[in-house]
């Protein structure tokens, strides 16, 4: 079992380029990828999306940064028109003031705007290949964290399932008593009334009708089956979150039916407790892949 929560980060350097990929994942019904890419890195988007397909489910925020390394090739681009303008301005100042023109090429290159340093054009093929390798490592880290979180999730789900099973067992124990207690109460009420003794057959028919009305054997059987299936899914590999979510809905339905059929206080309390445990299961399963 895997959780949908995870984090992965990888930084790789090769040649003149350094790529950093960061992934943050939380729960989501489907695989939902949100990328924060600057305009000059949009060419990476399709490859990154394909590289995330094995995550199956979850909302994943993707951050990619690319930079040139220290000592990478840079180009010095001169603005010759601006340099000529500076020189003309220097000559005009000398002519007007009689000052000596000491403007050298070195000084001219240091003037604002005359020389601009630019990075070499991005090698998209090299950057893309490097990004895919960094992405694969980041996904591995995220998946490893998901597995660790999944182990904790499995333990918590098993505990809630144990509680549901225990409460179901209490209902199974209480259910037969409900009819017998109803028969006794009915006999006691009839005995207090100023009427002739009730025909035992008629009394048995009334008790049978009550027993049929509050029969919960089928619901308890299905609930037991759902618990067993859910336990088996906890130990399965692959995507089981949606299947478990469906089973939780069915468990909740059976529990509601048990509560509506039985007016016994003890069973009603068990139903309330079961619904509480099932809700905790539902919340946890929302984060399972």
PDB file of C-alpha atoms in Angstrom, residues 27-210:
ATOM      1  CA  UNK A  27      -4.100  13.201  -2.155  1.00  0.00           C
ATOM      2  CA  UNK A  28      -6.357  13.602  -5.177  1.00  0.00           C
ATOM      3  CA  UNK A  29      -8.945  11.401  -6.853  1.00  0.00           C
ATOM      4  CA  UNK A  30      -6.882  11.129 -10.036  1.00  0.00           C
ATOM      5  CA  UNK A  31      -3.332  12.019 -11.123  1.00  0.00           C
ATOM      6  CA  UNK A  32      -3.304  15.806 -11.279  1.00  0.00           C
ATOM      7  CA  UNK A  33      -0.003  17.438 -12.260  1.00  0.00           C
ATOM      8  CA  UNK A  34       0.642  21.149 -11.707  1.00  0.00           C
ATOM      9  CA  UNK A  35       3.906  22.456 -13.172  1.00  0.00           C
ATOM     10  CA  UNK A  36       5.608  25.759 -12.413  1.00  0.00           C
ATOM     11  CA  UNK A  37       7.793  26.188 -15.503  1.00  0.00           C
ATOM     12  CA  UNK A  38       9.236  29.491 -16.782  1.00  0.00           C
ATOM     13  CA  UNK A  39       8.606  30.277 -20.428  1.00  0.00           C
ATOM     14  CA  UNK A  40      12.067  29.185 -21.573  1.00  0.00           C
ATOM     15  CA  UNK A  41      11.517  25.693 -20.079  1.00  0.00           C
ATOM     16  CA  UNK A  42       8.090  24.919 -21.543  1.00  0.00           C
ATOM     17  CA  UNK A  43       9.715  22.408 -23.911  1.00  0.00           C
ATOM     18  CA  UNK A  44      10.152  20.119 -20.873  1.00  0.00           C
ATOM     19  CA  UNK A  45       6.454  19.862 -20.026  1.00  0.00           C
ATOM     20  CA  UNK A  46       5.416  16.839 -22.119  1.00  0.00           C
ATOM     21  CA  UNK A  47       8.383  14.755 -21.010  1.00  0.00           C
ATOM     22  CA  UNK A  48       7.839  15.583 -17.347  1.00  0.00           C
ATOM     23  CA  UNK A  49       4.140  14.634 -17.530  1.00  0.00           C
ATOM     24  CA  UNK A  50       4.983  11.274 -19.094  1.00  0.00           C
ATOM     25  CA  UNK A  51       7.643  10.664 -16.447  1.00  0.00           C
ATOM     26  CA  UNK A  52       5.038  11.118 -13.688  1.00  0.00           C
ATOM     27  CA  UNK A  53       2.507   8.607 -15.053  1.00  0.00           C
ATOM     28  CA  UNK A  54       3.688   5.814 -12.777  1.00  0.00           C
ATOM     29  CA  UNK A  55       2.495   7.760  -9.730  1.00  0.00           C
ATOM     30  CA  UNK A  56      -1.099   6.763 -10.706  1.00  0.00           C
ATOM     31  CA  UNK A  57      -2.959   9.096  -8.304  1.00  0.00           C
ATOM     32  CA  UNK A  58      -2.411  12.310  -6.378  1.00  0.00           C
ATOM     33  CA  UNK A  59      -2.000  16.028  -6.909  1.00  0.00           C
ATOM     34  CA  UNK A  60       1.670  16.623  -7.764  1.00  0.00           C
ATOM     35  CA  UNK A  61       3.318  20.046  -7.792  1.00  0.00           C
ATOM     36  CA  UNK A  62       6.413  20.058 -10.018  1.00  0.00           C
ATOM     37  CA  UNK A  63       9.186  22.641  -9.807  1.00  0.00           C
ATOM     38  CA  UNK A  64      12.035  22.618 -12.345  1.00  0.00           C
ATOM     39  CA  UNK A  65      14.984  25.013 -12.393  1.00  0.00           C
ATOM     40  CA  UNK A  66      17.818  25.072 -14.930  1.00  0.00           C
ATOM     41  CA  UNK A  67      20.983  27.125 -14.705  1.00  0.00           C
ATOM     42  CA  UNK A  68      24.389  27.277 -16.330  1.00  0.00           C
ATOM     43  CA  UNK A  69      27.250  26.173 -14.125  1.00  0.00           C
ATOM     44  CA  UNK A  70      30.252  28.230 -13.057  1.00  0.00           C
ATOM     45  CA  UNK A  71      32.672  28.707 -15.919  1.00  0.00           C
ATOM     46  CA  UNK A  72      30.072  27.955 -18.587  1.00  0.00           C
ATOM     47  CA  UNK A  73      30.572  29.711 -21.898  1.00  0.00           C
ATOM     48  CA  UNK A  74      29.432  33.325 -21.940  1.00  0.00           C
ATOM     49  CA  UNK A  75      29.359  35.795 -24.780  1.00  0.00           C
ATOM     50  CA  UNK A  76      30.376  39.457 -24.570  1.00  0.00           C
ATOM     51  CA  UNK A  77      28.146  41.418 -26.952  1.00  0.00           C
ATOM     52  CA  UNK A  78      29.363  45.024 -27.695  1.00  0.00           C
ATOM     53  CA  UNK A  79      26.989  47.851 -28.548  1.00  0.00           C
ATOM     54  CA  UNK A  80      29.216  49.593 -31.123  1.00  0.00           C
ATOM     55  CA  UNK A  81      26.739  52.361 -31.819  1.00  0.00           C
ATOM     56  CA  UNK A  82      26.626  53.280 -28.142  1.00  0.00           C
ATOM     57  CA  UNK A  83      30.438  53.088 -27.923  1.00  0.00           C
ATOM     58  CA  UNK A  84      30.755  55.503 -30.877  1.00  0.00           C
ATOM     59  CA  UNK A  85      28.303  57.851 -29.173  1.00  0.00           C
ATOM     60  CA  UNK A  86      30.422  57.803 -25.990  1.00  0.00           C
ATOM     61  CA  UNK A  87      33.527  58.655 -28.037  1.00  0.00           C
ATOM     62  CA  UNK A  88      31.814  61.540 -29.792  1.00  0.00           C
ATOM     63  CA  UNK A  89      30.626  62.836 -26.456  1.00  0.00           C
ATOM     64  CA  UNK A  90      34.210  62.633 -25.084  1.00  0.00           C
ATOM     65  CA  UNK A  91      35.572  64.584 -28.055  1.00  0.00           C
ATOM     66  CA  UNK A  92      32.909  67.252 -27.610  1.00  0.00           C
ATOM     67  CA  UNK A  93      33.824  67.619 -23.937  1.00  0.00           C
ATOM     68  CA  UNK A  94      37.547  67.916 -24.784  1.00  0.00           C
ATOM     69  CA  UNK A  95      36.849  70.549 -27.445  1.00  0.00           C
ATOM     70  CA  UNK A  96      34.706  72.583 -25.093  1.00  0.00           C
ATOM     71  CA  UNK A  97      36.951  72.375 -22.031  1.00  0.00           C
ATOM     72  CA  UNK A  98      40.451  71.741 -23.411  1.00  0.00           C
ATOM     73  CA  UNK A  99      40.709  68.542 -21.384  1.00  0.00           C
ATOM     74  CA  UNK A 100      42.881  65.659 -22.582  1.00  0.00           C
ATOM     75  CA  UNK A 101      40.969  62.694 -24.019  1.00  0.00           C
ATOM     76  CA  UNK A 102      42.096  59.604 -22.067  1.00  0.00           C
ATOM     77  CA  UNK A 103      39.220  57.352 -23.110  1.00  0.00           C
ATOM     78  CA  UNK A 104      40.768  53.955 -23.922  1.00  0.00           C
ATOM     79  CA  UNK A 105      39.055  50.870 -25.260  1.00  0.00           C
ATOM     80  CA  UNK A 106      39.238  49.218 -21.846  1.00  0.00           C
ATOM     81  CA  UNK A 107      37.567  52.186 -20.172  1.00  0.00           C
ATOM     82  CA  UNK A 108      35.024  52.390 -22.966  1.00  0.00           C
ATOM     83  CA  UNK A 109      34.018  48.723 -22.472  1.00  0.00           C
ATOM     84  CA  UNK A 110      33.350  49.440 -18.802  1.00  0.00           C
ATOM     85  CA  UNK A 111      30.844  52.169 -19.518  1.00  0.00           C
ATOM     86  CA  UNK A 112      27.192  51.309 -18.933  1.00  0.00           C
ATOM     87  CA  UNK A 113      25.553  49.435 -21.778  1.00  0.00           C
ATOM     88  CA  UNK A 114      28.620  49.219 -24.037  1.00  0.00           C
ATOM     89  CA  UNK A 115      29.293  45.538 -23.289  1.00  0.00           C
ATOM     90  CA  UNK A 116      26.624  42.994 -22.333  1.00  0.00           C
ATOM     91  CA  UNK A 117      27.414  39.489 -21.062  1.00  0.00           C
ATOM     92  CA  UNK A 118      24.962  36.850 -22.271  1.00  0.00           C
ATOM     93  CA  UNK A 119      24.770  33.133 -21.596  1.00  0.00           C
ATOM     94  CA  UNK A 120      25.109  30.716 -24.466  1.00  0.00           C
ATOM     95  CA  UNK A 121      21.876  29.494 -26.046  1.00  0.00           C
ATOM     96  CA  UNK A 122      20.224  26.645 -24.118  1.00  0.00           C
ATOM     97  CA  UNK A 123      20.919  23.191 -25.508  1.00  0.00           C
ATOM     98  CA  UNK A 124      17.357  21.851 -25.292  1.00  0.00           C
ATOM     99  CA  UNK A 125      18.298  18.241 -26.058  1.00  0.00           C
ATOM    100  CA  UNK A 126      20.985  18.120 -23.363  1.00  0.00           C
ATOM    101  CA  UNK A 127      18.818  19.907 -20.800  1.00  0.00           C
ATOM    102  CA  UNK A 128      15.824  17.663 -21.574  1.00  0.00           C
ATOM    103  CA  UNK A 129      17.867  14.459 -21.149  1.00  0.00           C
ATOM    104  CA  UNK A 130      19.366  15.751 -17.900  1.00  0.00           C
ATOM    105  CA  UNK A 131      15.918  16.773 -16.640  1.00  0.00           C
ATOM    106  CA  UNK A 132      14.468  13.299 -17.315  1.00  0.00           C
ATOM    107  CA  UNK A 133      17.257  11.666 -15.300  1.00  0.00           C
ATOM    108  CA  UNK A 134      16.725  14.091 -12.421  1.00  0.00           C
ATOM    109  CA  UNK A 135      12.957  13.534 -12.636  1.00  0.00           C
ATOM    110  CA  UNK A 136      13.353   9.747 -12.444  1.00  0.00           C
ATOM    111  CA  UNK A 137      15.427  10.070  -9.255  1.00  0.00           C
ATOM    112  CA  UNK A 138      12.959  12.536  -7.725  1.00  0.00           C
ATOM    113  CA  UNK A 139      10.050  10.189  -8.501  1.00  0.00           C
ATOM    114  CA  UNK A 140      11.970   7.314  -6.874  1.00  0.00           C
ATOM    115  CA  UNK A 141      12.418   9.404  -3.721  1.00  0.00           C
ATOM    116  CA  UNK A 142       8.753  10.397  -3.693  1.00  0.00           C
ATOM    117  CA  UNK A 143       7.641   6.789  -4.218  1.00  0.00           C
ATOM    118  CA  UNK A 144       9.892   5.598  -1.392  1.00  0.00           C
ATOM    119  CA  UNK A 145       8.302   8.146   0.931  1.00  0.00           C
ATOM    120  CA  UNK A 146       4.849   7.046  -0.246  1.00  0.00           C
ATOM    121  CA  UNK A 147       5.700   3.459   0.668  1.00  0.00           C
ATOM    122  CA  UNK A 148       6.830   4.474   4.164  1.00  0.00           C
ATOM    123  CA  UNK A 149       3.682   6.541   4.653  1.00  0.00           C
ATOM    124  CA  UNK A 150       1.671   3.622   3.287  1.00  0.00           C
ATOM    125  CA  UNK A 151       2.980   1.296   6.010  1.00  0.00           C
ATOM    126  CA  UNK A 152       1.749   3.692   8.686  1.00  0.00           C
ATOM    127  CA  UNK A 153      -1.528   4.041   6.837  1.00  0.00           C
ATOM    128  CA  UNK A 154      -1.981   0.257   6.676  1.00  0.00           C
ATOM    129  CA  UNK A 155      -1.396  -0.094  10.427  1.00  0.00           C
ATOM    130  CA  UNK A 156      -3.956   2.607  11.184  1.00  0.00           C
ATOM    131  CA  UNK A 157      -6.535   1.096   8.820  1.00  0.00           C
ATOM    132  CA  UNK A 158      -6.049  -2.349  10.344  1.00  0.00           C
ATOM    133  CA  UNK A 159      -6.722  -0.935  13.806  1.00  0.00           C
ATOM    134  CA  UNK A 160      -9.957   0.757  12.697  1.00  0.00           C
ATOM    135  CA  UNK A 161     -11.032  -2.443  10.915  1.00  0.00           C
ATOM    136  CA  UNK A 162     -10.375  -4.392  14.122  1.00  0.00           C
ATOM    137  CA  UNK A 163     -12.653  -1.978  15.977  1.00  0.00           C
ATOM    138  CA  UNK A 164     -15.412  -2.347  13.368  1.00  0.00           C
ATOM    139  CA  UNK A 165     -15.144  -6.150  13.509  1.00  0.00           C
ATOM    140  CA  UNK A 166     -15.336  -6.091  17.312  1.00  0.00           C
ATOM    141  CA  UNK A 167     -18.433  -3.883  17.242  1.00  0.00           C
ATOM    142  CA  UNK A 168     -20.033  -6.148  14.643  1.00  0.00           C
ATOM    143  CA  UNK A 169     -19.388  -9.116  16.942  1.00  0.00           C
ATOM    144  CA  UNK A 170     -21.213  -7.282  19.740  1.00  0.00           C
ATOM    145  CA  UNK A 171     -24.202  -6.726  17.458  1.00  0.00           C
ATOM    146  CA  UNK A 172     -24.173 -10.430  16.545  1.00  0.00           C
ATOM    147  CA  UNK A 173     -24.292 -11.267  20.263  1.00  0.00           C
ATOM    148  CA  UNK A 174     -27.064  -8.760  21.030  1.00  0.00           C
ATOM    149  CA  UNK A 175     -29.321  -9.555  18.050  1.00  0.00           C
ATOM    150  CA  UNK A 176     -30.861 -12.849  19.335  1.00  0.00           C
ATOM    151  CA  UNK A 177     -31.618 -11.248  22.698  1.00  0.00           C
ATOM    152  CA  UNK A 178     -33.668  -8.497  21.088  1.00  0.00           C
ATOM    153  CA  UNK A 179     -36.469 -10.871  20.044  1.00  0.00           C
ATOM    154  CA  UNK A 180     -36.515 -12.753  23.328  1.00  0.00           C
ATOM    155  CA  UNK A 181     -36.619  -9.512  25.293  1.00  0.00           C
ATOM    156  CA  UNK A 182     -39.438  -8.270  23.041  1.00  0.00           C
ATOM    157  CA  UNK A 183     -41.433 -11.469  23.729  1.00  0.00           C
ATOM    158  CA  UNK A 184     -40.952 -11.068  27.477  1.00  0.00           C
ATOM    159  CA  UNK A 185     -41.981  -7.409  27.470  1.00  0.00           C
ATOM    160  CA  UNK A 186     -45.033  -8.191  25.360  1.00  0.00           C
ATOM    161  CA  UNK A 187     -46.102 -10.974  27.727  1.00  0.00           C
ATOM    162  CA  UNK A 188     -45.639  -8.687  30.738  1.00  0.00           C
ATOM    163  CA  UNK A 189     -47.741  -5.906  29.206  1.00  0.00           C
ATOM    164  CA  UNK A 190     -50.489  -8.303  28.194  1.00  0.00           C
ATOM    165  CA  UNK A 191     -50.540  -9.837  31.681  1.00  0.00           C
ATOM    166  CA  UNK A 192     -51.260  -6.421  33.182  1.00  0.00           C
ATOM    167  CA  UNK A 193     -54.257  -5.821  30.928  1.00  0.00           C
ATOM    168  CA  UNK A 194     -57.793  -6.815  32.097  1.00  0.00           C
ATOM    169  CA  UNK A 195     -58.277  -9.279  29.262  1.00  0.00           C
ATOM    170  CA  UNK A 196     -58.393 -13.027  28.769  1.00  0.00           C
ATOM    171  CA  UNK A 197     -55.044 -14.808  28.353  1.00  0.00           C
ATOM    172  CA  UNK A 198     -53.668 -14.388  24.853  1.00  0.00           C
ATOM    173  CA  UNK A 199     -53.505 -17.401  22.586  1.00  0.00           C
ATOM    174  CA  UNK A 200     -49.864 -18.628  22.584  1.00  0.00           C
ATOM    175  CA  UNK A 201     -50.055 -19.138  18.823  1.00  0.00           C
ATOM    176  CA  UNK A 202     -51.160 -15.538  18.291  1.00  0.00           C
ATOM    177  CA  UNK A 203     -48.358 -14.348  20.575  1.00  0.00           C
ATOM    178  CA  UNK A 204     -45.820 -16.433  18.644  1.00  0.00           C
ATOM    179  CA  UNK A 205     -47.065 -14.922  15.379  1.00  0.00           C
ATOM    180  CA  UNK A 206     -46.608 -11.411  16.730  1.00  0.00           C
ATOM    181  CA  UNK A 207     -43.083 -12.193  17.898  1.00  0.00           C
ATOM    182  CA  UNK A 208     -42.293 -13.765  14.505  1.00  0.00           C
ATOM    183  CA  UNK A 209     -43.448 -10.619  12.713  1.00  0.00           C
ATOM    184  CA  UNK A 210     -41.205  -8.524  14.936  1.00  0.00           C
TER     185      UNK A 210
END
